Coordinates of C-alpha atoms and ligand atoms in Angstrom, one line a residue:
M2 CA -25.2 8.4 34.9
S3 CA -25.6 6.8 31.1
E4 CA -27.8 4.1 30.4
V5 CA -27.4 2.1 27.4
R6 CA -29.8 -0.1 25.7
L7 CA -28.1 -2.7 23.7
A8 CA -30.0 -5.2 20.9
F9 CA -28.4 -8.2 19.9
M10 CA -29.5 -10.1 16.5
G11 CA -28.1 -13.0 16.9
F12 CA -28.7 -15.2 20.7
G13 CA -26.3 -18.9 19.6
N14 CA -23.2 -19.3 21.5
V15 CA -21.2 -15.8 21.0
G16 CA -24.1 -13.8 22.0
R17 CA -25.6 -15.9 24.8
A18 CA -21.8 -15.9 26.2
L19 CA -21.9 -12.3 25.7
G20 CA -25.2 -11.5 27.6
S21 CA -23.5 -13.7 30.5
L22 CA -20.2 -11.5 30.2
L23 CA -22.9 -8.3 30.4
L24 CA -24.7 -9.7 33.8
R25 CA -21.2 -10.7 35.3
K26 CA -20.2 -7.7 34.4
R27 CA -23.2 -5.5 35.0
E28 CA -21.2 -3.8 38.5
D29 CA -18.0 -3.4 37.4
I30 CA -19.5 -1.1 33.9
L31 CA -21.3 0.5 36.1
K32 CA -18.2 1.2 38.7
D33 CA -15.7 1.7 36.4
F34 CA -17.4 3.8 33.4
D35 CA -20.5 5.2 35.5
I36 CA -22.4 3.0 32.4
T37 CA -26.2 1.4 32.8
F38 CA -27.4 -0.6 30.0
R39 CA -30.4 -2.3 29.3
V40 CA -31.8 -4.8 26.7
T41 CA -33.8 -3.7 24.5
G42 CA -34.1 -6.7 21.8
I43 CA -33.1 -10.3 20.6
A44 CA -33.9 -11.6 17.7
T45 CA -32.3 -15.1 16.4
G46 CA -32.6 -18.0 13.4
R47 CA -34.8 -20.0 14.5
H48 CA -36.3 -18.9 18.4
G49 CA -37.9 -16.5 17.3
A50 CA -37.9 -12.5 18.9
A51 CA -38.5 -10.4 21.7
I52 CA -38.6 -6.6 21.4
D53 CA -39.1 -4.5 24.6
P54 CA -38.5 -1.0 25.5
H55 CA -38.8 -0.9 29.0
G56 CA -36.1 -3.4 29.2
I57 CA -35.8 -7.5 28.7
D58 CA -34.6 -10.4 31.9
L59 CA -31.8 -11.4 30.1
A60 CA -31.0 -13.9 32.5
Q61 CA -34.5 -15.8 31.3
A62 CA -33.9 -15.6 27.4
L63 CA -30.5 -17.0 28.1
V64 CA -33.1 -19.5 29.8
L65 CA -34.9 -19.8 27.8
V66 CA -32.8 -20.4 24.6
E67 CA -30.7 -23.0 26.5
G68 CA -33.5 -24.8 26.9
G69 CA -34.7 -24.6 23.4
D70 CA -38.1 -21.9 23.5
S71 CA -39.3 -20.0 22.0
L72 CA -37.8 -15.7 22.9
K73 CA -41.6 -14.4 21.9
T74 CA -42.6 -14.3 25.3
L75 CA -40.5 -12.1 26.5
S76 CA -41.8 -9.2 23.4
D77 CA -43.9 -7.0 24.3
H78 CA -44.7 -6.4 20.5
P79 CA -45.8 -8.4 17.6
A80 CA -43.0 -10.2 15.5
P81 CA -41.1 -8.8 13.7
R82 CA -41.6 -9.8 9.7
D83 CA -37.2 -10.3 9.9
G84 CA -34.4 -9.4 10.6
L85 CA -34.2 -5.3 8.7
D86 CA -38.0 -5.3 10.5
F87 CA -37.0 -6.0 13.8
I88 CA -33.8 -3.7 14.0
R89 CA -35.9 -0.3 13.0
A90 CA -38.2 -1.9 15.3
C91 CA -36.4 -2.3 18.8
P92 CA -35.5 1.3 19.9
A93 CA -31.4 0.6 20.8
D94 CA -28.0 2.3 20.9
V95 CA -26.2 -0.6 20.0
L96 CA -26.9 -3.4 17.7
F97 CA -24.0 -6.9 18.9
E98 CA -24.8 -9.1 16.0
S99 CA -23.2 -12.2 15.8
I100 CA -25.4 -14.7 13.0
P101 CA -23.4 -17.6 10.7
V102 CA -21.0 -16.0 9.2
N103 CA -21.7 -15.5 5.0
Y104 CA -18.4 -16.2 3.4
D105 CA -18.7 -15.2 0.0
R106 CA -21.1 -11.9 0.7
G107 CA -21.0 -11.7 4.0
Q108 CA -25.4 -10.7 3.4
P109 CA -27.5 -10.4 5.3
A110 CA -25.6 -9.1 8.1
I111 CA -24.0 -6.2 5.9
D112 CA -27.8 -5.3 5.7
Y113 CA -28.3 -5.5 9.6
L114 CA -25.1 -3.2 10.1
K115 CA -26.2 0.0 8.0
T116 CA -29.7 -0.8 9.1
A117 CA -28.5 0.0 12.6
L118 CA -26.0 2.4 11.5
E119 CA -28.5 3.7 9.7
H120 CA -30.7 4.5 13.0
Q121 CA -28.1 5.7 14.7
M122 CA -26.7 2.6 16.7
H123 CA -23.2 1.6 17.1
A124 CA -22.7 -2.0 15.9
V125 CA -21.0 -4.5 16.9
T126 CA -19.5 -7.9 14.8
A127 CA -17.8 -11.0 15.6
N128 CA -18.9 -11.5 12.1
K129 CA -15.7 -11.9 9.6
G130 CA -18.0 -11.7 6.0
P131 CA -19.0 -7.6 7.0
V132 CA -15.3 -7.3 7.6
V133 CA -13.7 -7.8 4.2
H134 CA -16.9 -7.5 2.0
A135 CA -18.0 -3.7 3.2
Y136 CA -15.2 -2.7 5.8
R137 CA -14.4 1.2 3.8
E138 CA -18.4 1.1 3.2
L139 CA -19.4 -0.1 6.7
T140 CA -16.7 2.3 8.0
D141 CA -17.6 5.6 6.2
L142 CA -21.6 5.2 7.5
A143 CA -21.2 5.2 11.0
A144 CA -19.0 8.2 10.8
L145 CA -21.7 9.2 8.5
H146 CA -24.5 8.7 11.9
G147 CA -21.3 9.2 14.5
C148 CA -21.3 6.1 14.7
K149 CA -18.3 3.4 15.4
F150 CA -18.4 0.0 13.1
Y151 CA -16.2 -2.3 15.5
F152 CA -15.5 -5.7 15.5
E153 CA -12.4 -7.2 17.2
S154 CA -14.2 -10.6 17.2
A155 CA -13.7 -11.4 14.3
V156 CA -9.8 -12.2 14.2
M157 CA -8.8 -14.5 17.1
D158 CA -11.5 -13.9 18.7
G159 CA -11.5 -11.3 21.6
A160 CA -7.3 -10.4 21.6
P161 CA -7.0 -6.5 21.2
L162 CA -5.7 -6.4 17.4
F163 CA -7.5 -3.8 16.1
S164 CA -8.3 -2.1 18.4
M165 CA -4.4 -1.9 18.9
F166 CA -3.8 -0.4 15.7
R167 CA -6.9 1.9 16.1
A168 CA -5.9 2.9 19.8
A169 CA -2.2 2.4 21.1
L170 CA -0.4 2.7 18.0
P171 CA -1.2 4.8 15.8
A172 CA 0.8 6.6 13.3
A173 CA 2.9 2.8 12.8
G174 CA 3.1 1.6 9.4
L175 CA 2.3 -2.3 9.0
R176 CA 4.9 -3.9 7.3
R177 CA 4.0 -7.2 7.6
F178 CA 2.6 -10.1 9.7
R179 CA 3.0 -13.8 10.6
G180 CA 0.8 -16.1 12.5
V181 CA -1.5 -18.8 12.8
L182 CA -4.9 -17.8 12.5
N183 CA -7.2 -21.1 12.5
S184 CA -7.9 -22.7 15.5
T185 CA -9.4 -25.8 13.6
T186 CA -6.3 -26.7 12.0
N187 CA -3.6 -26.5 14.7
L188 CA -5.6 -28.6 16.3
M189 CA -6.0 -31.3 13.7
L190 CA -2.5 -30.9 13.0
K191 CA -1.8 -31.6 16.5
R192 CA -4.7 -34.5 16.7
M193 CA -2.3 -35.9 14.1
E194 CA 1.1 -36.2 16.4
E195 CA -0.6 -37.4 18.6
G196 CA -1.8 -40.9 16.3
D197 CA -4.8 -39.0 14.6
S198 CA -5.5 -40.5 11.2
F199 CA -7.0 -37.2 9.7
E200 CA -10.3 -37.7 9.9
Q201 CA -10.1 -38.8 13.2
A202 CA -8.8 -35.4 13.4
V203 CA -12.3 -33.6 11.5
A204 CA -14.1 -35.9 13.9
H205 CA -12.2 -35.5 16.9
A206 CA -12.4 -31.0 15.8
Q207 CA -16.2 -31.9 15.5
S208 CA -17.3 -33.8 18.6
I209 CA -16.1 -30.0 20.2
G210 CA -17.6 -28.3 18.4
I211 CA -15.1 -26.4 16.7
A212 CA -14.9 -27.7 13.0
E213 CA -18.7 -27.9 10.7
T214 CA -20.1 -30.7 9.6
D215 CA -19.1 -29.9 6.2
P216 CA -15.4 -29.1 7.6
S217 CA -13.6 -27.5 3.7
G218 CA -13.8 -23.5 5.2
D219 CA -11.2 -24.6 7.5
I220 CA -9.2 -27.6 6.4
D221 CA -9.1 -25.6 3.2
G222 CA -7.4 -22.6 4.2
W223 CA -10.5 -20.2 3.5
D224 CA -11.6 -19.3 7.1
A225 CA -7.5 -18.6 7.7
A226 CA -7.9 -16.3 4.3
V227 CA -10.8 -14.8 5.3
K228 CA -9.2 -13.0 8.5
V229 CA -6.0 -12.9 6.7
S230 CA -7.5 -10.3 4.1
A231 CA -9.5 -8.7 6.9
L232 CA -6.2 -8.1 8.7
V233 CA -4.6 -6.3 5.3
T234 CA -8.1 -4.8 4.6
V235 CA -8.6 -3.1 7.4
L236 CA -4.7 -2.5 8.9
M237 CA -2.9 -2.4 5.6
G238 CA -5.7 0.0 4.3
L239 CA -6.1 -2.3 0.9
P240 CA -9.1 -4.1 0.0
L241 CA -8.3 -7.9 -0.4
K242 CA -10.5 -10.4 -0.7
P243 CA -10.3 -14.1 0.5
A244 CA -10.2 -15.2 -3.4
Q245 CA -7.0 -12.9 -3.5
V246 CA -5.2 -15.3 -0.8
D247 CA -2.2 -17.4 -2.2
R248 CA -4.1 -20.8 -0.3
T249 CA -3.1 -23.7 0.4
G250 CA -4.8 -26.0 2.7
I251 CA -3.7 -28.5 4.9
R252 CA -5.3 -31.9 3.0
G253 CA -1.8 -32.1 1.8
I254 CA -0.3 -32.9 4.6
T255 CA -0.7 -36.8 5.9
P256 CA -0.1 -38.5 9.4
E257 CA 3.0 -39.7 8.2
A258 CA 4.6 -36.3 7.2
V259 CA 3.6 -35.2 10.9
Q260 CA 5.4 -37.9 12.7
Q261 CA 7.9 -37.4 10.0
A262 CA 8.9 -34.0 11.9
R263 CA 8.4 -35.0 14.5
A264 CA 11.2 -37.0 14.8
E265 CA 13.3 -33.9 13.3
H266 CA 11.9 -31.9 16.4
K267 CA 10.1 -30.0 13.5
R268 CA 6.1 -29.3 13.3
W269 CA 3.6 -28.8 10.8
K270 CA 1.7 -25.5 11.0
L271 CA -0.8 -24.2 9.1
V272 CA 0.7 -20.2 8.1
C273 CA -1.0 -17.1 6.9
M274 CA 1.4 -14.2 6.6
A275 CA 0.9 -10.4 4.8
E276 CA 3.4 -8.7 4.0
R277 CA 3.8 -5.0 2.0
Q278 CA 5.5 -4.4 -0.9
G279 CA 5.3 -0.9 -2.2
Q280 CA 1.9 0.1 -3.7
D281 CA 0.9 -4.1 -2.7
V282 CA 0.9 -7.0 -0.7
V283 CA 1.8 -10.4 -0.6
S284 CA -0.6 -12.6 0.5
R285 CA -0.4 -16.4 2.2
V286 CA -2.3 -19.3 3.4
A287 CA -0.2 -22.1 3.4
P288 CA 1.5 -25.7 5.3
E289 CA 4.4 -24.6 6.9
L290 CA 7.5 -26.5 8.2
V291 CA 8.4 -25.0 11.7
G292 CA 11.5 -25.8 14.3
T293 CA 12.3 -25.1 17.9
D294 CA 13.4 -21.9 17.2
S295 CA 9.9 -20.3 15.7
P296 CA 7.3 -18.7 17.6
L297 CA 4.9 -20.8 15.8
Y298 CA 6.4 -24.0 17.1
G299 CA 4.3 -23.8 20.5
V300 CA 1.5 -22.9 19.8
Q301 CA -0.3 -26.2 20.4
G302 CA -4.4 -27.0 20.1
T303 CA -7.0 -24.1 19.3
S304 CA -4.8 -21.6 20.7
S305 CA -3.0 -19.3 18.4
L306 CA -0.2 -16.5 17.5
V307 CA -0.3 -13.6 15.0
T308 CA 3.6 -11.4 14.8
F309 CA 2.6 -7.8 13.6
E310 CA 5.9 -6.2 12.1
T311 CA 6.2 -2.4 11.7
D312 CA 7.9 0.5 11.1
V313 CA 8.2 1.9 15.1
L314 CA 8.6 -0.4 17.1
G315 CA 9.2 -3.9 15.6
E316 CA 8.2 -7.7 16.0
L317 CA 4.8 -6.9 18.4
S318 CA 3.3 -11.1 18.7
I319 CA 0.4 -11.5 20.3
V320 CA -1.1 -15.3 21.3
E321 CA -4.4 -16.4 22.3
E322 CA -4.6 -19.7 25.1
N323 CA -7.1 -21.4 24.4
P324 CA -10.5 -19.4 23.4
G325 CA -13.9 -20.1 23.0
P326 CA -16.8 -18.4 22.8
H327 CA -16.2 -16.9 26.0
T328 CA -13.9 -14.6 24.4
T329 CA -14.9 -13.6 21.4
A330 CA -17.9 -12.4 24.0
Y331 CA -15.4 -10.0 25.8
G332 CA -14.1 -8.7 22.9
M333 CA -18.0 -7.6 21.3
L334 CA -18.0 -6.0 24.8
A335 CA -15.3 -4.3 24.7
D336 CA -16.6 -2.7 21.7
F337 CA -19.2 -2.2 23.1
L338 CA -17.6 0.2 26.3
N339 CA -15.3 1.5 23.0
A340 CA -17.9 2.6 21.3
V341 CA -20.0 4.8 23.8
R342 CA -17.6 6.5 26.3
Q343 CA -16.1 8.3 23.1
Ligands
LIG18 N1 -17.8 -19.9 17.7 C1 -17.4 -18.3 18.1 O1 -16.4 -18.7 19.6 C2 -16.4 -17.6 17.3 C3 -15.3 -16.8 16.9 C4 -14.9 -15.7 16.8 C5 -16.3 -15.3 15.9 N2 -17.1 -16.0 15.9 C6 -18.7 -15.4 14.5 O2 -19.4 -15.4 15.8 C7 -21.0 -15.3 14.5 C8 -21.4 -16.0 15.7 O3 -20.8 -17.0 16.1 P1 -21.5 -19.0 17.0 O4 -20.6 -19.7 17.1 O5 -22.4 -17.9 18.4 O6 -23.2 -18.6 16.0 P2 -24.6 -19.8 16.6 O7 -24.5 -20.3 17.7 O8 -24.4 -20.7 15.4 O9 -25.3 -18.8 16.4 C9 -25.7 -18.4 15.6 C10 -27.0 -16.9 15.7 O10 -26.6 -15.8 15.2 C11 -28.7 -16.7 14.6 N3 -29.6 -16.3 13.5 C12 -28.9 -17.3 12.1 N4 -29.0 -16.7 11.4 C13 -29.7 -15.4 11.4 C14 -30.8 -14.7 11.1 N5 -30.4 -14.8 9.0 N6 -31.2 -13.7 11.6 C15 -30.6 -13.3 12.7 N7 -30.3 -14.2 13.2 C16 -29.5 -15.8 12.6 C17 -29.3 -18.3 15.4 O11 -30.7 -18.5 15.9 P3 -31.1 -20.0 15.7 O12 -30.0 -20.6 16.3 O13 -32.2 -19.8 16.5 O14 -31.7 -20.5 14.3 C18 -27.9 -18.2 16.0 O15 -28.9 -17.6 17.5 C19 -20.6 -16.4 13.2 O16 -20.4 -14.8 12.1 C20 -18.9 -16.5 13.6 O17 -17.7 -16.4 12.3 C21 -17.3 -17.0 17.2

């Protein structure tokens, strides 16, 4: 039996869902993999941090943060000065990073992940920023230190995209992909079909916690472009920045256009695609009208779908129904187990 020490950088919706999932899966992980775990550190932005090499009571940590309290009462160390100080002081084998995404530079998450790898920790993130801004650098650094840099939850939450190509599709060449990858806009288009104005659809997405106070990252297609960039960078092996994706959001799609499409048995979808063309790749995020014969037609609400076309299996699609922090947490749990059992 081996024991793995776990540290959390970020204990928000995703971090806490992962904490709950770890508690629920503790017996299964022991039975199936002969692995036990101990949480040795948790760091947040405004809820303090705790480090205890003997083990932090995870259930108690969940209660404290959900009640708006600080974690510092669970610590047997002086409070770290910052996130980097926390990682250096925390004895751990795996760092789970789930802090808010920084689309422009991926920081400070990239520095957190680098520091973790330099301290021989496997680095697991749900954050798209480090994948699009530092995938190669972090992967090489992980290899140098005999560790893994895994990020399954960065695109389509817990659905296995990156690990499917890594583990189940050796030597497969990805020619193109096409799908719906942004939940907020897909839900907004559904709400407009049901009679909401554009503003009401935004307000609804905000009220259920999937759209930011400033929803432009979703509406203008940035979130979708970041996901396209991550898939192209990792699965096609071509570094592509989000700004290089040809991008149109859904601001031009009026409720009238949605109703007109409905009358014609069609739907507007914010479609993400990329296609290899020689040594290059063409990539795009843009609204498209799809008919009932398209697999995208039935992808409703917060669900998503991607179809990959490879040179060995033809088309292969993955659908994720109603994702949330719990599915994102599962992607991180799977990354943790895949990293430590190899
Ligand atoms: N929510 C989802 O379903 C989902 C799905 C896929 C990917 N993701 C990605 O997962 C990440 C986390 O999402 P979330 O919904 O859990 O966000 P969240 O609820 O806002 O939680 C963010 C956490 O990070 C902490 N934090 C903020 N800045 C920090 C810093 N500089 N150093 C250390 N900790 C810091 C926050 O602490 P305080 O609260 O104390 O300030 C909080 O614990 C994001 O990158 C997101 O894009 C989320």
